XYZ file of C-alpha atoms in Angstrom:
498
model
C 50.303 68.061 -33.096
C 53.784 69.116 -32.088
C 53.866 72.666 -33.462
C 53.396 74.177 -30.046
C 54.597 77.604 -31.032
C 51.531 77.698 -33.292
C 49.281 76.410 -30.530
C 50.427 79.182 -28.209
C 49.743 81.793 -30.870
C 46.324 80.332 -31.661
C 45.339 80.068 -28.024
C 46.431 83.615 -27.353
C 44.272 84.854 -30.201
C 41.273 82.780 -29.168
C 41.354 83.312 -25.397
C 39.167 85.998 -23.839
C 36.664 86.644 -21.105
C 33.762 84.279 -20.596
C 30.256 84.415 -19.254
C 27.894 81.633 -18.227
C 28.372 79.913 -21.599
C 32.160 80.385 -21.627
C 31.532 82.842 -24.438
C 34.643 84.223 -26.061
C 34.978 87.602 -27.693
C 34.280 87.786 -31.432
C 37.097 86.549 -33.576
C 39.440 89.091 -35.109
C 41.285 86.386 -36.994
C 39.898 87.279 -40.406
C 40.876 90.925 -39.987
C 44.370 89.988 -38.901
C 44.782 87.705 -41.891
C 44.828 84.525 -39.819
C 42.208 82.786 -41.926
C 43.694 83.918 -45.226
C 46.138 81.032 -45.525
C 46.249 77.268 -45.201
C 48.882 77.692 -42.481
C 46.449 79.677 -40.334
C 43.725 77.076 -40.814
C 46.154 74.281 -39.964
C 47.232 76.107 -36.815
C 43.599 76.478 -35.754
C 43.074 72.782 -36.517
C 45.958 71.887 -34.184
C 44.472 74.142 -31.532
C 41.160 72.273 -31.674
C 42.922 69.123 -30.458
C 44.806 71.019 -27.777
C 41.394 72.292 -26.593
C 40.036 68.744 -26.541
C 42.980 67.466 -24.532
C 42.497 70.247 -21.990
C 38.962 68.925 -21.389
C 39.960 65.258 -21.068
C 39.814 65.258 -17.272
C 36.276 66.617 -17.161
C 35.156 64.273 -19.943
C 36.455 61.348 -17.914
C 34.721 62.503 -14.749
C 31.446 63.072 -16.598
C 31.497 59.616 -18.179
C 32.745 57.508 -15.311
C 32.736 59.026 -11.861
C 29.033 58.633 -11.094
C 29.103 54.943 -12.030
C 29.742 51.913 -9.809
C 33.402 51.472 -10.804
C 34.975 53.640 -8.112
C 34.408 54.466 -4.445
C 36.596 51.772 -2.898
C 39.732 51.848 -0.804
C 42.330 54.521 -1.485
C 45.583 55.164 0.311
C 45.256 58.918 0.044
C 42.239 61.165 0.558
C 39.646 60.245 -2.101
C 38.555 62.775 -4.708
C 35.106 63.577 -6.105
C 33.244 61.631 -3.445
C 30.114 63.734 -4.021
C 30.026 62.611 -7.651
C 30.580 58.971 -6.743
C 27.759 59.161 -4.196
C 25.492 61.327 -6.404
C 25.386 63.824 -3.542
C 24.621 66.784 -5.800
C 22.479 69.835 -5.128
C 22.000 73.248 -6.706
C 24.391 74.787 -4.196
C 27.046 72.150 -4.944
C 26.405 71.897 -8.688
C 29.608 70.556 -10.286
C 31.157 71.578 -13.599
C 30.119 75.230 -13.516
C 30.018 77.002 -16.860
C 28.973 73.803 -18.667
C 32.375 72.250 -17.876
C 34.005 74.648 -20.335
C 32.656 72.733 -23.325
C 31.245 75.819 -25.011
C 34.732 77.308 -25.250
C 35.685 74.391 -27.490
C 32.412 74.671 -29.414
C 32.987 78.379 -30.087
C 36.401 77.635 -31.576
C 34.970 74.908 -33.779
C 32.196 77.262 -34.894
C 34.846 79.768 -35.961
C 36.716 77.003 -37.788
C 33.626 75.751 -39.630
C 32.698 79.222 -40.884
C 36.166 80.296 -41.985
C 37.951 77.203 -43.292
C 35.660 76.691 -46.339
C 36.875 80.088 -47.588
C 40.567 79.122 -47.364
C 42.390 77.699 -50.367
C 44.351 74.509 -49.686
C 47.064 72.956 -51.824
C 45.259 69.659 -51.299
C 41.518 70.252 -51.050
C 41.082 66.732 -49.675
C 42.881 67.885 -46.528
C 40.375 70.705 -46.097
C 37.422 68.344 -46.496
C 38.940 65.944 -43.980
C 39.476 68.762 -41.468
C 35.873 69.887 -41.882
C 34.677 66.313 -41.351
C 36.732 66.235 -38.160
C 35.343 69.550 -36.915
C 31.696 68.606 -37.470
C 32.315 65.287 -35.752
C 33.928 66.927 -32.744
C 31.130 69.485 -32.418
C 28.599 66.637 -32.427
C 30.680 64.920 -29.745
C 30.667 68.034 -27.533
C 26.942 68.648 -27.897
C 26.248 64.979 -27.235
C 28.237 65.242 -23.995
C 26.280 68.351 -23.010
C 22.937 66.675 -23.781
C 23.823 63.537 -21.813
C 24.953 65.606 -18.832
C 22.376 68.410 -18.595
C 19.598 67.486 -21.025
C 18.363 70.842 -22.313
C 21.305 73.092 -23.193
C 21.807 76.285 -25.241
C 22.551 75.863 -28.940
C 25.219 78.072 -30.507
C 26.475 77.291 -33.993
C 27.700 80.655 -35.297
C 30.854 82.608 -34.467
C 30.259 85.381 -31.986
C 29.949 88.883 -33.392
C 29.473 90.835 -30.171
C 30.670 90.876 -26.576
C 27.560 92.629 -25.279
C 26.373 90.301 -22.451
C 22.688 91.083 -22.930
C 22.808 89.798 -26.500
C 24.838 86.702 -25.628
C 22.353 85.158 -23.198
C 20.748 81.996 -24.539
C 17.879 79.848 -23.327
C 18.279 76.126 -22.943
C 17.034 74.325 -26.056
C 15.105 71.092 -25.637
C 16.820 67.732 -25.797
C 15.047 66.977 -29.066
C 16.389 70.191 -30.608
C 19.907 69.462 -29.380
C 19.691 65.923 -30.690
C 18.586 67.260 -34.093
C 21.698 69.434 -34.202
C 23.900 66.479 -33.250
C 22.415 64.339 -36.010
C 22.809 67.208 -38.488
C 26.481 67.581 -37.564
C 27.024 63.840 -37.948
C 25.523 64.012 -41.443
C 27.685 67.039 -42.293
C 30.767 65.218 -41.012
C 30.071 62.145 -43.137
C 29.331 64.347 -46.161
C 32.672 66.147 -45.756
C 34.567 62.863 -45.429
C 32.724 61.402 -48.415
C 34.458 58.183 -49.441
C 37.632 59.142 -47.572
C 37.971 56.649 -44.730
C 41.628 57.469 -44.115
C 43.196 58.589 -40.859
C 44.534 62.142 -41.148
C 48.309 62.071 -41.516
C 48.062 58.347 -40.870
C 47.299 58.963 -37.185
C 44.378 58.032 -34.971
C 44.885 61.069 -32.750
C 42.731 62.952 -35.272
C 39.002 62.442 -35.733
C 38.020 60.361 -38.758
C 35.101 58.932 -40.675
C 35.355 55.813 -38.496
C 35.072 58.021 -35.394
C 31.994 59.774 -36.779
C 30.361 56.423 -37.523
C 31.155 55.171 -34.007
C 29.668 58.343 -32.540
C 26.665 58.010 -34.818
C 26.000 54.500 -33.543
C 26.285 55.725 -29.961
C 24.055 58.767 -30.580
C 21.307 56.930 -32.448
C 21.042 54.226 -29.786
C 20.638 56.972 -27.172
C 18.112 58.785 -29.336
C 16.189 55.630 -30.112
C 16.043 54.418 -26.519
C 15.720 57.662 -24.544
C 14.217 60.162 -26.996
C 11.563 58.003 -28.639
C 13.430 57.468 -31.916
C 12.660 53.757 -31.760
C 13.540 51.207 -34.424
C 14.328 53.803 -37.094
C 17.161 55.139 -34.926
C 18.332 51.673 -33.886
C 18.550 50.698 -37.550
C 20.572 53.849 -38.330
C 22.915 52.953 -35.470
C 23.342 49.373 -36.652
C 24.056 50.455 -40.237
C 26.647 53.013 -39.125
C 28.432 50.607 -36.796
C 28.587 47.850 -39.416
C 30.479 50.138 -41.813
C 33.421 50.682 -39.481
C 35.080 47.286 -39.987
C 35.894 48.257 -43.595
C 37.820 51.365 -42.510
C 41.051 49.818 -41.280
C 40.169 48.998 -37.674
C 39.575 45.644 -36.025
C 39.562 43.892 -32.691
C 43.072 43.146 -31.462
C 43.384 39.378 -30.973
C 44.889 39.730 -27.511
C 44.592 42.225 -24.652
C 48.394 42.127 -24.436
C 48.509 43.879 -27.819
C 46.252 46.681 -26.671
C 47.643 48.548 -23.663
C 50.950 50.313 -23.145
C 52.768 53.147 -24.884
C 54.441 50.713 -27.283
C 51.036 49.456 -28.459
C 49.387 52.790 -29.272
C 49.391 52.115 -33.006
C 47.242 49.019 -32.540
C 44.478 48.135 -34.975
C 41.699 48.663 -32.416
C 41.970 52.361 -31.534
C 39.663 54.506 -33.660
C 40.221 57.900 -32.060
C 42.465 58.689 -29.112
C 43.735 61.728 -27.255
C 47.480 62.120 -27.614
C 49.948 62.595 -24.761
C 53.708 62.976 -24.939
C 56.463 63.736 -22.485
C 57.113 67.490 -22.165
C 53.795 68.203 -23.922
C 51.049 66.889 -21.658
C 50.422 64.042 -19.216
C 47.170 62.148 -18.919
C 45.107 62.000 -15.726
C 45.857 58.418 -14.753
C 48.657 59.124 -12.284
C 45.788 59.895 -9.870
C 44.848 56.210 -9.982
C 48.274 54.918 -8.961
C 50.050 56.243 -5.861
C 53.360 57.274 -4.390
C 56.367 55.036 -3.953
C 56.254 55.566 -0.173
C 52.933 53.711 -0.068
C 53.418 51.239 -2.900
C 56.975 50.008 -2.424
C 56.318 48.269 0.946
C 53.443 46.236 -0.556
C 53.211 43.041 -2.629
C 51.300 42.205 -5.770
C 48.688 39.448 -5.955
C 51.323 36.873 -6.877
C 53.340 37.705 -3.774
C 56.043 39.688 -5.577
C 57.558 42.631 -3.746
C 56.742 46.086 -5.129
C 59.939 47.540 -3.619
C 61.525 48.330 -6.983
C 58.349 49.629 -8.648
C 58.941 53.137 -10.004
C 55.992 55.455 -9.489
C 55.209 59.019 -8.521
C 51.488 59.563 -8.660
C 48.508 59.799 -6.353
C 45.804 57.401 -5.236
C 42.576 59.370 -5.144
C 40.258 56.776 -6.712
C 39.911 53.174 -5.583
C 38.046 50.426 -7.367
C 34.824 49.498 -5.619
C 34.445 46.033 -4.151
C 31.856 45.410 -6.871
C 34.538 46.083 -9.478
C 37.081 43.903 -7.674
C 34.688 40.959 -7.537
C 33.566 41.485 -11.137
C 37.151 41.031 -12.321
C 38.095 38.310 -9.826
C 38.499 35.724 -12.568
C 42.016 34.554 -13.298
C 40.988 33.190 -16.690
C 39.936 36.674 -17.850
C 42.966 38.593 -19.144
C 41.249 41.886 -18.303
C 41.790 41.253 -14.591
C 45.556 41.834 -14.587
C 45.473 44.181 -17.582
C 43.210 46.588 -15.696
C 44.560 46.672 -12.133
C 47.592 45.683 -10.100
C 46.179 44.576 -6.763
C 48.342 45.307 -3.760
C 48.482 43.261 -0.548
C 50.210 43.891 2.751
C 52.214 40.648 2.731
C 53.843 38.352 0.200
C 51.717 35.261 0.728
C 50.107 35.664 -2.701
C 46.385 36.058 -3.211
C 45.212 34.891 -6.642
C 41.667 35.766 -5.605
C 40.500 38.733 -3.599
C 41.403 38.658 0.092
C 39.821 41.688 1.749
C 41.676 41.590 5.122
C 45.050 41.628 3.360
C 44.095 43.978 0.529
C 45.879 47.335 0.520
C 44.590 48.989 -2.668
C 45.135 49.031 -6.418
C 47.153 50.620 -9.177
C 45.279 51.255 -12.425
C 47.289 49.403 -15.054
C 45.850 50.324 -18.466
C 47.466 53.732 -18.836
C 50.476 53.257 -16.580
C 52.845 55.142 -18.830
C 56.454 54.218 -19.352
C 59.528 54.224 -17.121
C 62.371 56.420 -18.321
C 65.330 56.280 -15.983
C 64.042 56.854 -12.471
C 60.758 58.429 -13.555
C 57.415 57.132 -14.793
C 55.966 59.256 -17.603
C 52.182 59.151 -18.048
C 52.132 59.568 -21.813
C 49.707 56.890 -22.964
C 47.330 57.919 -25.714
C 43.804 57.436 -24.344
C 41.087 56.060 -26.652
C 37.765 57.838 -26.984
C 36.484 55.091 -29.267
C 38.009 51.689 -30.010
C 36.663 48.774 -31.980
C 35.579 46.774 -28.916
C 33.253 49.705 -28.234
C 31.819 49.369 -31.740
C 31.266 45.619 -31.323
C 29.316 46.035 -28.084
C 27.379 49.050 -29.364
C 26.357 46.854 -32.280
C 25.193 44.271 -29.753
C 23.051 46.976 -28.141
C 21.516 48.010 -31.451
C 20.736 44.416 -32.375
C 19.180 43.695 -28.993
C 16.980 46.780 -29.223
C 15.856 45.560 -32.674
C 14.970 42.182 -31.133
C 17.916 40.535 -32.868
C 20.453 38.162 -31.312
C 23.460 40.055 -29.827
C 25.305 36.973 -28.573
C 27.788 36.900 -31.460
C 29.134 40.345 -30.560
C 29.180 39.611 -26.823
C 31.109 36.406 -27.462
C 33.678 38.168 -29.683
C 34.674 40.231 -26.669
C 34.584 37.290 -24.279
C 36.687 35.126 -26.599
C 39.354 37.816 -26.790
C 39.275 38.278 -22.999
C 39.609 34.581 -22.162
C 41.883 33.577 -25.041
C 43.098 30.000 -24.641
C 41.060 29.758 -21.419
C 37.807 30.238 -23.333
C 35.427 27.320 -22.825
C 32.241 27.756 -24.872
C 30.123 25.743 -22.462
C 31.197 28.027 -19.615
C 31.903 31.397 -21.176
C 29.718 31.694 -24.270
C 26.642 33.840 -23.906
C 23.342 32.455 -25.192
C 20.681 34.841 -26.449
C 18.010 35.556 -23.839
C 15.319 38.102 -23.125
C 15.870 41.732 -24.063
C 16.501 42.613 -20.402
C 18.860 39.686 -19.880
C 20.744 40.651 -23.041
C 21.004 44.272 -21.888
C 22.449 43.185 -18.562
C 24.935 40.895 -20.290
C 26.067 43.700 -22.601
C 26.365 46.129 -19.692
C 28.378 43.591 -17.730
C 30.736 43.014 -20.639
C 31.159 46.740 -21.214
C 31.805 47.213 -17.489
C 34.730 44.777 -17.558
C 36.034 45.979 -20.914
C 36.056 49.770 -20.438
C 37.020 50.381 -16.807
C 38.857 53.703 -16.623
C 37.876 54.778 -20.151
C 35.026 57.135 -19.230
C 32.217 54.878 -20.495
C 30.337 53.191 -17.648
C 28.020 56.033 -16.559
C 27.026 56.713 -20.161
C 26.497 52.982 -20.777
C 24.040 52.736 -17.893
C 22.285 55.934 -18.942
C 21.969 54.789 -22.570
C 20.424 51.497 -21.414
C 17.662 53.342 -19.555
C 16.832 54.810 -16.161
C 15.980 51.501 -14.513
C 19.424 50.090 -15.281
C 21.047 53.114 -13.642
C 18.917 52.807 -10.503
C 19.528 49.037 -10.319
C 23.315 49.387 -10.507
C 24.128 52.568 -8.580
C 23.751 52.032 -4.852
C 23.476 55.757 -4.154
C 20.407 56.188 -6.359
C 16.892 54.953 -5.623
C 13.542 55.042 -7.418
C 12.427 58.669 -7.340
C 15.987 59.925 -7.930
C 15.692 59.823 -11.711
C 15.974 63.613 -11.906
C 19.527 63.243 -10.562
C 20.594 61.527 -13.761
C 20.987 65.036 -15.182
C 23.093 67.620 -13.406
C 21.877 70.965 -12.082
C 23.426 74.221 -13.215
C 25.012 76.526 -10.693
C 23.297 79.499 -9.105
C 26.075 81.662 -10.516
C 25.254 80.564 -14.073
C 21.618 81.570 -13.669
C 22.640 84.817 -12.002
C 24.686 85.777 -15.041
C 22.117 84.540 -17.536
C 18.533 84.900 -16.248
C 17.244 83.193 -19.403
C 18.511 79.884 -18.036
C 16.044 77.614 -16.235
C 17.246 75.201 -13.579
C 17.352 71.517 -14.504
C 13.982 69.930 -13.785
C 13.810 68.356 -10.319
C 16.301 70.646 -8.595
C 15.048 73.424 -6.352
């Protein structure tokens, strides 16, 4: 991941003009000899993760910003208000050009066609890389499907730059889902019995990551695309395999967050950040010292010596504040630092004295007089697997309380009182709400909440998002921009948008 001279070379070779699908010019890598050696394939492999990291901001916005987590008080001008409020029209369609995801797909397509032809010293490395690439392509197409529904399918490297031949219609959700499932199967086939983490690191995709994605995908397919119990059973089976692959729930939240804890047992796949390489997006959920230093934390401690240099463009909603207003739940302080205008100390939320919050999960590390936002950010972690398994069980009319209570027990630790905190199996709807509530508290800031609500079903989205009402279901998918249709007349607008 640190051979940036190779990344620059690879990116320079890959980059080119784009049209409405972010289509790149046909690869000349084979002709130049790039794909003739293991070194070239390894360089392209590194580039795939650089491409993923470049999309991390959009992936976070797509998975979180339209949920009920944000929209509260900020101490700078708020960002992405239209997304938070679902104020989206054709003329204001966000994420033009499919959020750039097809650029990453094109590069993976090139990788998947060429790498099988390359000889490796260790063929197991090649198989692992192919398993990673298929898994990542499934992840990208799954994101596209969840965001826009029908989307174009492209699985082959481009062989022409003639625009008229590059235009693609939107394929149906069922067709896109079939491709995603096929890629998941291809990924698992390439990994075979190899459940290892490439180079011993969880910043590369793995068999465990593919299984986590498979569980996620099959629950979505079963619940929203009529796959039913067959898909829920596939999801459950996939998720139950992950515990044998070297990941587990950390016993304490204190072991989970912070740069020093990135090698924890819970992360399955994370996006890597390092000083002088790339910073994550979470400085936008903090603030500047000029605003923060005059304030006090919830215990009444002065913030005058707190080192920070970020922005505060997103504030937790009052719903989020109240959800986490439980001093026995370790997620409260692990997720946010609440700021107040005086030092009286407010162990529970006091709105008149509340100034705002600092997001605490990915707060980086202080080096000298500077805070460096270099936390690795998980895409999947084992707590996600546990609660996805709860979803699958609930949808199969099984009892999900054991999985819910695993997460609650970890959150409350020594404060856990079974009579108070343990969840007891209820109706399918009650169970769904309990799982959603637990996922809400567990994954704030991790790009999950909007997808969680969507995966549960339209009614759960409408019930939880104050800016959406019955009749707004079409807004759960995004429109495409007028410019995209203008450049590709084969594209139809998302149903419901005029």
